């Protein structure tokens, strides 16, 4: 790459992109816009103006009482609360870095993350005291815990020490604060990846990164001050902070439902209807359970203004169609990862040159893809073995590699490592294709791709095909070592009411997308599928359990005659 | 302002924001999206993919044949053509700076601009040869002229030398080009202000500036690849390049109507209807003439997806309502200037906290204001005399001063000057108010405000009130020196068919917005109102003509009894 420098501009190029600008803008222009939060089963309303005053009190508390300096890391262990929101702006606003603490990873890893980031203090919600207590003995740098609760401190029982009562500490701080200008490459927040192998790795997002990501989100979601965001995904995840910042940038209403996640679908949907929610983010699993609840409602809600972003995995067509037909809401597939802030691709509106060429069925099918890259983000495909660029022809599979202003270029205090980055791109670990109209499609995790006789079989596509059976609750497909073909597919299925059905019923579904030689040698009915701490299929564990299953087999099942 | 630096991020903060990224994205993801252009009264269609190939040929031509280097300035003298569009990306894409040459300023000023920027070459459309010829003898740095025409060169008659035939020169250049990464503070383009006093001053926009402005535009207009932009405002003006870059970022269709401006309303509107235009920009004058034509159409067009940005001056409510009621199109008031790239405020959707409190009439009235600042742009009001900040109370008037990443912080090669900047803000020269919900309202140009007996009278509001009379074609109000009151208002009106009407008819309109002492001492009927080269009222000239009108008058007309 050539790098050139030309005539200097007269622009204010030294104007620093700071997230403080976003909240200041919201408060100046939408001071009375509502922010809702749920606490003790009650819904409370306050405004941007109110929240901003509390942010300033917190900033003063951080500086004056805790002596937090620019560059310090401050942990937050909380659900989707208004306090977590206030900390989104108060901690980074003084030049410190907010460490997002994922309460679902193992205590061992969580302690590691806290020590690795050298966190100075931890803000912890009362309901998560036990999580903090479990790691406290192993913390090396933390000087104290700020307890966030509505109860008086005398009612709080904890082994943590020293502790500071959040509400009592901030209430007498001044509600005025002179926010500094922060050098835009300063880390706004940090989040550690929850990899299934090795220790979590630190992604530190700059203010510049967050600011540009927010602008891109606003451009692609078309958010304005008449929108209402419901924050479903935990606020320590990218999908959540991404949407919250977009909402703030455009002055939208936000609802923080507290500890009120996927398991409580009915009240979540009721809240959505009552407050005219137009934007939210989640995974297909969450939206599926919402859809099931909506089907039970006598009067179907009108959610025709709503755009719901679905990440983590491919949304089934039945889910997208169901929402559209029942409520008018669009389920939009978006793609991203912790390392990408997260938004890098979105399948929103059909590319106009394709629009008139596709049938309704083909259009829905297209919408399952990861979509088009967001402007400003470069996608490329590298052959994982040779490192050569793979053509953008919609067929050739390569590892999806990404670069751009909100993509991580390294891991915090981790030596550069070819396994994570290649030629200036971050390696997603996803195997995929890109077609001539720019559509990105993930076919598998690189490590999960099944390599059979020199060909690749997509475990994800096969899982989706199996999931098409109405009696299947969960399906997972892995590659099991095979003497002749290197690997052969094995499927595990968990059925409703532990039913068992004839193999043909699956094959019928599989033949729609696969040829005979690709079909799994065995499909096993199981009562439980092993999962990781964050709820993903633990394919490593499954392969380990079944590693000898195909050994010594020449060939098996339906594939025998074909191979 | 405190400036702090914290923990370094792991983001790709060195990823440079380049406008090349925008066009590359459009070509990769919307290769077959249409671009239309008009030439010799015919409409031609090509695509992003086609245009991109030509951009690469031009880039090669610039580097290989003209030996253009990063940092060189290259002038463009053209209408709204596909070639102008190609130059938008080809010239800055190699690291050079595109000098926008305003063909409406005086030849003397245009020569000054070209020399001041040290332009190396000028790309000139055949129809504008005479403009180039008029300045050529005075050019000090230009080494040649590239003639853009569909005719063979043998048919081109010009005194310019040396000349290069654009189409012939680029056709054999390779359609592949390895775009460099450009340091983001490099000037992408330059545009000189057309001030009524002194020489034009150079605003040099960085790639970073343009990129961020484009993202903001995309966020606020909600543009996507199903939109169609008609480029009406000349492409050497900010309103035009602002929208074009947003369209490219989101892969929208674009129509370049050539030399096809406001004077040709009917074919422009026909084109708009035929091609389903959803976005355009213009001034109230252009939209007014469109509306008049639409009124004559038997079948009113459905433009309900359209958002038309109106700048330059306050759009009358009758214009906004007329478009909405007749066609469904929104006329949206936006505010900006050459120094602000231009977008800094927009009056799109009504602030949600006001929405339910306003009557229909009040809502339309609100939409006349300049609107809410765009996130990322800081507005403030300074007292022009004392430099003190003026409260944001919707009443206190001050000079609108702006800062942000796409605001100019200086003029090119011009010593810093308190008249242009204050405390890190650019001084707009507009007198205005900001209310508690953020709405910006311009009341006057600072220099046009009429100061009478220590009070300010807004000449703009008075002109609008006079324009409310159906027989008035144009109205201008200036402050004329007055012995007792310092200044008193004088109005000049140009009437339809040179009519003369009784003073009472004006007073009736004026009393709706003004109290008695504010009314003009005289309202004169004139056949012509002096204008500047860019078509604005030449208030300086008017004051000069009438400077002795009120001298020696104790008081006059309707004001006598009140003062």
Tab-separated table of C-alpha atoms in Angstrom, chain A residues 1-17 21-22 24-25 27-34 63 70-73 94-95 97 177-188 202-209 211-213 215-216 218-220 222-226 248-251 305 349-353 355 357 372-379 389 392 402-413 421 424-426 435-439, chain B residues 1-17 21-22 24-25 27-34 63 70-73 94-95 97 177-188 202-209 211-213 215-216 218-220 222-226 248-251 305 349-353 355 357 372-379 389 392 402-413 421 424-426 435-439:
chain	number	residue	atom	x	y	z
A	1	UNK	CA	0.000	0.000	0.000
A	2	UNK	CA	1.283	3.394	-0.949
A	3	UNK	CA	0.660	6.089	1.634
A	4	UNK	CA	0.627	9.688	0.421
A	5	UNK	CA	0.224	13.072	2.025
A	6	UNK	CA	-0.987	16.056	0.047
A	7	UNK	CA	-1.894	19.693	0.592
A	8	UNK	CA	-2.918	20.408	4.197
A	9	UNK	CA	-6.574	21.219	4.733
A	10	UNK	CA	-8.080	24.162	6.592
A	11	UNK	CA	-10.565	21.875	8.386
A	12	UNK	CA	-10.650	21.475	12.157
A	13	UNK	CA	-8.875	18.136	11.776
A	14	UNK	CA	-7.697	18.311	15.361
A	15	UNK	CA	-11.289	18.185	16.612
A	16	UNK	CA	-11.255	14.968	18.643
A	17	UNK	CA	-14.002	12.405	18.178
A	21	UNK	CA	-19.990	14.748	22.255
A	22	UNK	CA	-22.831	12.271	21.716
A	24	UNK	CA	-23.838	16.371	25.268
A	25	UNK	CA	-25.673	16.666	21.960
A	27	UNK	CA	-28.911	16.648	26.353
A	28	UNK	CA	-28.748	19.976	24.560
A	29	UNK	CA	-31.285	19.045	21.919
A	30	UNK	CA	-33.490	16.402	23.531
A	31	UNK	CA	-33.257	17.259	27.241
A	32	UNK	CA	-36.738	15.924	28.013
A	33	UNK	CA	-36.534	12.741	25.921
A	34	UNK	CA	-37.503	9.778	28.080
A	63	UNK	CA	-12.150	12.196	40.183
A	70	UNK	CA	-7.123	9.302	32.696
A	71	UNK	CA	-5.827	5.903	31.631
A	72	UNK	CA	-7.232	4.026	34.630
A	73	UNK	CA	-9.456	1.024	33.974
A	94	UNK	CA	-13.061	11.626	32.305
A	95	UNK	CA	-10.483	9.801	30.161
A	97	UNK	CA	-11.507	3.170	30.331
A	177	UNK	CA	-18.589	18.849	35.390
A	178	UNK	CA	-16.179	20.262	32.838
A	179	UNK	CA	-15.623	17.291	30.522
A	180	UNK	CA	-12.087	17.220	29.145
A	181	UNK	CA	-11.274	16.801	25.466
A	182	UNK	CA	-9.952	13.264	25.179
A	183	UNK	CA	-7.303	12.345	22.636
A	184	UNK	CA	-9.431	10.274	20.252
A	185	UNK	CA	-7.186	7.203	20.232
A	186	UNK	CA	-7.697	6.794	23.997
A	187	UNK	CA	-9.505	3.578	24.934
A	188	UNK	CA	-13.150	4.363	25.686
A	202	UNK	CA	-8.567	-7.759	25.447
A	203	UNK	CA	-10.202	-5.545	22.826
A	204	UNK	CA	-9.789	-1.862	23.730
A	205	UNK	CA	-12.074	0.433	21.716
A	206	UNK	CA	-10.929	3.988	21.114
A	207	UNK	CA	-13.243	6.995	21.314
A	208	UNK	CA	-12.638	7.428	17.574
A	209	UNK	CA	-13.629	3.818	16.969
A	211	UNK	CA	-17.739	7.490	17.429
A	212	UNK	CA	-17.350	6.288	13.839
A	213	UNK	CA	-19.187	3.052	14.606
A	215	UNK	CA	-22.280	7.284	12.961
A	216	UNK	CA	-22.319	4.207	10.735
A	218	UNK	CA	-27.149	5.733	12.637
A	219	UNK	CA	-26.712	5.816	8.860
A	220	UNK	CA	-27.709	2.195	8.364
A	222	UNK	CA	-32.105	5.278	10.001
A	223	UNK	CA	-32.651	6.102	13.671
A	224	UNK	CA	-34.174	9.380	14.778
A	225	UNK	CA	-35.575	10.961	17.901
A	226	UNK	CA	-38.953	9.304	17.350
A	248	UNK	CA	-28.004	8.696	22.078
A	249	UNK	CA	-26.516	10.228	18.906
A	250	UNK	CA	-29.988	10.678	17.423
A	251	UNK	CA	-31.833	11.538	20.645
A	305	UNK	CA	-42.162	0.745	12.375
A	349	UNK	CA	-32.671	-3.689	1.984
A	350	UNK	CA	-32.216	-5.911	-1.021
A	351	UNK	CA	-29.574	-4.651	-3.415
A	352	UNK	CA	-31.625	-2.691	-5.994
A	353	UNK	CA	-30.087	-4.461	-8.967
A	355	UNK	CA	-34.677	-6.636	-6.378
A	357	UNK	CA	-34.881	-10.436	-10.406
A	372	UNK	CA	-23.551	-6.176	2.637
A	373	UNK	CA	-20.519	-4.678	4.326
A	374	UNK	CA	-21.023	-1.350	6.065
A	375	UNK	CA	-19.288	1.491	4.198
A	376	UNK	CA	-15.873	2.038	5.726
A	377	UNK	CA	-15.302	-1.626	6.485
A	378	UNK	CA	-13.199	-3.683	4.067
A	379	UNK	CA	-13.962	-7.384	3.756
A	389	UNK	CA	-6.939	-13.841	-1.611
A	392	UNK	CA	-15.479	-12.695	-4.732
A	402	UNK	CA	-11.899	-7.428	7.989
A	403	UNK	CA	-10.250	-4.078	8.483
A	404	UNK	CA	-11.555	-0.603	9.157
A	405	UNK	CA	-11.594	2.192	11.706
A	406	UNK	CA	-13.657	0.219	14.245
A	407	UNK	CA	-11.914	-3.117	13.849
A	408	UNK	CA	-9.344	-4.254	16.385
A	409	UNK	CA	-5.781	-4.363	15.068
A	410	UNK	CA	-4.243	-6.199	18.037
A	411	UNK	CA	-5.134	-7.586	21.439
A	412	UNK	CA	-4.243	-5.613	24.555
A	413	UNK	CA	-0.747	-6.413	25.792
A	421	UNK	CA	-4.406	-11.026	12.064
A	424	UNK	CA	-3.508	-5.753	8.313
A	425	UNK	CA	-6.865	-7.520	8.538
A	426	UNK	CA	-8.480	-9.080	11.593
A	435	UNK	CA	-20.646	-12.583	-4.175
A	436	UNK	CA	-20.444	-10.095	-7.031
A	437	UNK	CA	-23.084	-7.918	-5.433
A	438	UNK	CA	-21.128	-7.749	-2.215
A	439	UNK	CA	-23.234	-10.186	-0.167
B	1	UNK	CA	-10.333	23.222	27.702
B	2	UNK	CA	-8.474	20.405	29.347
B	3	UNK	CA	-7.034	17.852	26.945
B	4	UNK	CA	-6.323	14.367	28.295
B	5	UNK	CA	-4.862	11.184	26.932
B	6	UNK	CA	-5.664	7.815	28.458
B	7	UNK	CA	-4.997	4.137	27.860
B	8	UNK	CA	-4.155	3.387	24.206
B	9	UNK	CA	-6.768	1.424	22.288
B	10	UNK	CA	-6.284	-1.716	20.222
B	11	UNK	CA	-8.444	-0.281	17.396
B	12	UNK	CA	-7.139	0.338	13.903
B	13	UNK	CA	-6.923	4.047	14.725
B	14	UNK	CA	-4.413	4.550	11.945
B	15	UNK	CA	-7.012	3.537	9.339
B	16	UNK	CA	-7.258	6.730	7.280
B	17	UNK	CA	-10.649	8.160	6.399
B	21	UNK	CA	-13.278	4.219	0.425
B	22	UNK	CA	-16.752	5.538	-0.407
B	24	UNK	CA	-14.784	1.601	-3.749
B	25	UNK	CA	-17.564	0.459	-1.463
B	27	UNK	CA	-18.554	-0.301	-6.789
B	28	UNK	CA	-18.014	-3.482	-4.815
B	29	UNK	CA	-21.553	-3.681	-3.524
B	30	UNK	CA	-23.668	-1.825	-6.081
B	31	UNK	CA	-21.685	-2.301	-9.304
B	32	UNK	CA	-24.780	-2.154	-11.512
B	33	UNK	CA	-26.516	0.725	-9.764
B	34	UNK	CA	-27.477	3.344	-12.346
B	63	UNK	CA	-0.260	10.615	-12.920
B	70	UNK	CA	-0.015	14.500	-4.284
B	71	UNK	CA	-0.489	18.044	-3.049
B	72	UNK	CA	-1.111	19.538	-6.495
B	73	UNK	CA	-4.282	21.526	-7.017
B	94	UNK	CA	-4.405	10.258	-6.148
B	95	UNK	CA	-3.711	12.682	-3.300
B	97	UNK	CA	-6.765	18.563	-4.370
B	177	UNK	CA	-5.390	1.823	-10.647
B	178	UNK	CA	-3.898	1.136	-7.253
B	179	UNK	CA	-5.375	3.938	-5.149
B	180	UNK	CA	-2.959	5.109	-2.464
B	181	UNK	CA	-3.889	5.515	1.174
B	182	UNK	CA	-4.085	9.259	1.714
B	183	UNK	CA	-3.158	10.809	5.026
B	184	UNK	CA	-6.640	11.856	6.186
B	185	UNK	CA	-5.794	15.491	6.888
B	186	UNK	CA	-4.859	15.986	3.226
B	187	UNK	CA	-7.104	18.446	1.389
B	188	UNK	CA	-9.621	16.531	-0.701
B	202	UNK	CA	-9.980	29.440	0.447
B	203	UNK	CA	-11.657	26.611	2.340
B	204	UNK	CA	-9.691	23.360	1.961
B	205	UNK	CA	-11.669	20.288	3.051
B	206	UNK	CA	-9.723	17.292	4.328
B	207	UNK	CA	-10.587	13.707	3.438
B	208	UNK	CA	-11.429	13.229	7.118
B	209	UNK	CA	-13.746	16.229	7.003
B	211	UNK	CA	-15.803	11.422	5.197
B	212	UNK	CA	-17.328	12.424	8.532
B	213	UNK	CA	-19.677	14.890	6.854
B	215	UNK	CA	-21.528	9.756	7.415
B	216	UNK	CA	-23.497	12.461	9.190
B	218	UNK	CA	-26.307	9.513	5.623
B	219	UNK	CA	-27.441	9.307	9.258
B	220	UNK	CA	-29.719	12.329	9.025
B	222	UNK	CA	-31.745	8.056	5.996
B	223	UNK	CA	-30.436	7.390	2.476
B	224	UNK	CA	-30.173	3.864	1.103
B	225	UNK	CA	-29.560	2.137	-2.200
B	226	UNK	CA	-33.207	2.503	-3.193
B	248	UNK	CA	-22.208	7.137	-3.109
B	249	UNK	CA	-21.714	5.979	0.482
B	250	UNK	CA	-25.114	4.278	0.475
B	251	UNK	CA	-25.076	3.073	-3.157
B	305	UNK	CA	-40.868	9.073	-0.590
B	349	UNK	CA	-38.519	15.683	12.387
B	350	UNK	CA	-40.094	17.699	15.138
B	351	UNK	CA	-38.397	17.249	18.483
B	352	UNK	CA	-40.514	14.529	20.162
B	353	UNK	CA	-41.008	16.481	23.370
B	355	UNK	CA	-44.605	17.168	18.989
B	357	UNK	CA	-47.686	20.381	22.289
B	372	UNK	CA	-31.345	21.179	15.297
B	373	UNK	CA	-27.566	20.919	15.101
B	374	UNK	CA	-26.171	17.749	13.554
B	375	UNK	CA	-24.490	15.552	16.179
B	376	UNK	CA	-20.794	16.322	16.197
B	377	UNK	CA	-21.251	19.998	15.473
B	378	UNK	CA	-21.148	22.471	18.362
B	379	UNK	CA	-23.170	25.641	18.061
B	389	UNK	CA	-21.592	33.699	25.294
B	392	UNK	CA	-29.722	29.513	24.781
B	402	UNK	CA	-19.723	26.713	15.037
B	403	UNK	CA	-16.993	24.158	15.530
B	404	UNK	CA	-16.634	20.514	14.616
B	405	UNK	CA	-14.690	18.064	12.491
B	406	UNK	CA	-16.086	19.385	9.197
B	407	UNK	CA	-15.895	23.090	10.027
B	408	UNK	CA	-13.071	25.209	8.663
B	409	UNK	CA	-10.616	26.402	11.282
B	410	UNK	CA	-8.761	28.884	9.077
B	411	UNK	CA	-8.600	30.146	5.498
B	412	UNK	CA	-5.920	28.827	3.164
B	413	UNK	CA	-2.722	30.866	3.386
B	421	UNK	CA	-12.945	32.910	14.093
B	424	UNK	CA	-11.901	27.999	18.270
B	425	UNK	CA	-15.273	28.538	16.580
B	426	UNK	CA	-15.947	29.666	13.028
B	435	UNK	CA	-33.826	27.672	22.183
B	436	UNK	CA	-33.965	25.218	25.069
B	437	UNK	CA	-34.812	22.363	22.707
B	438	UNK	CA	-31.785	23.136	20.568
B	439	UNK	CA	-33.585	24.837	17.660
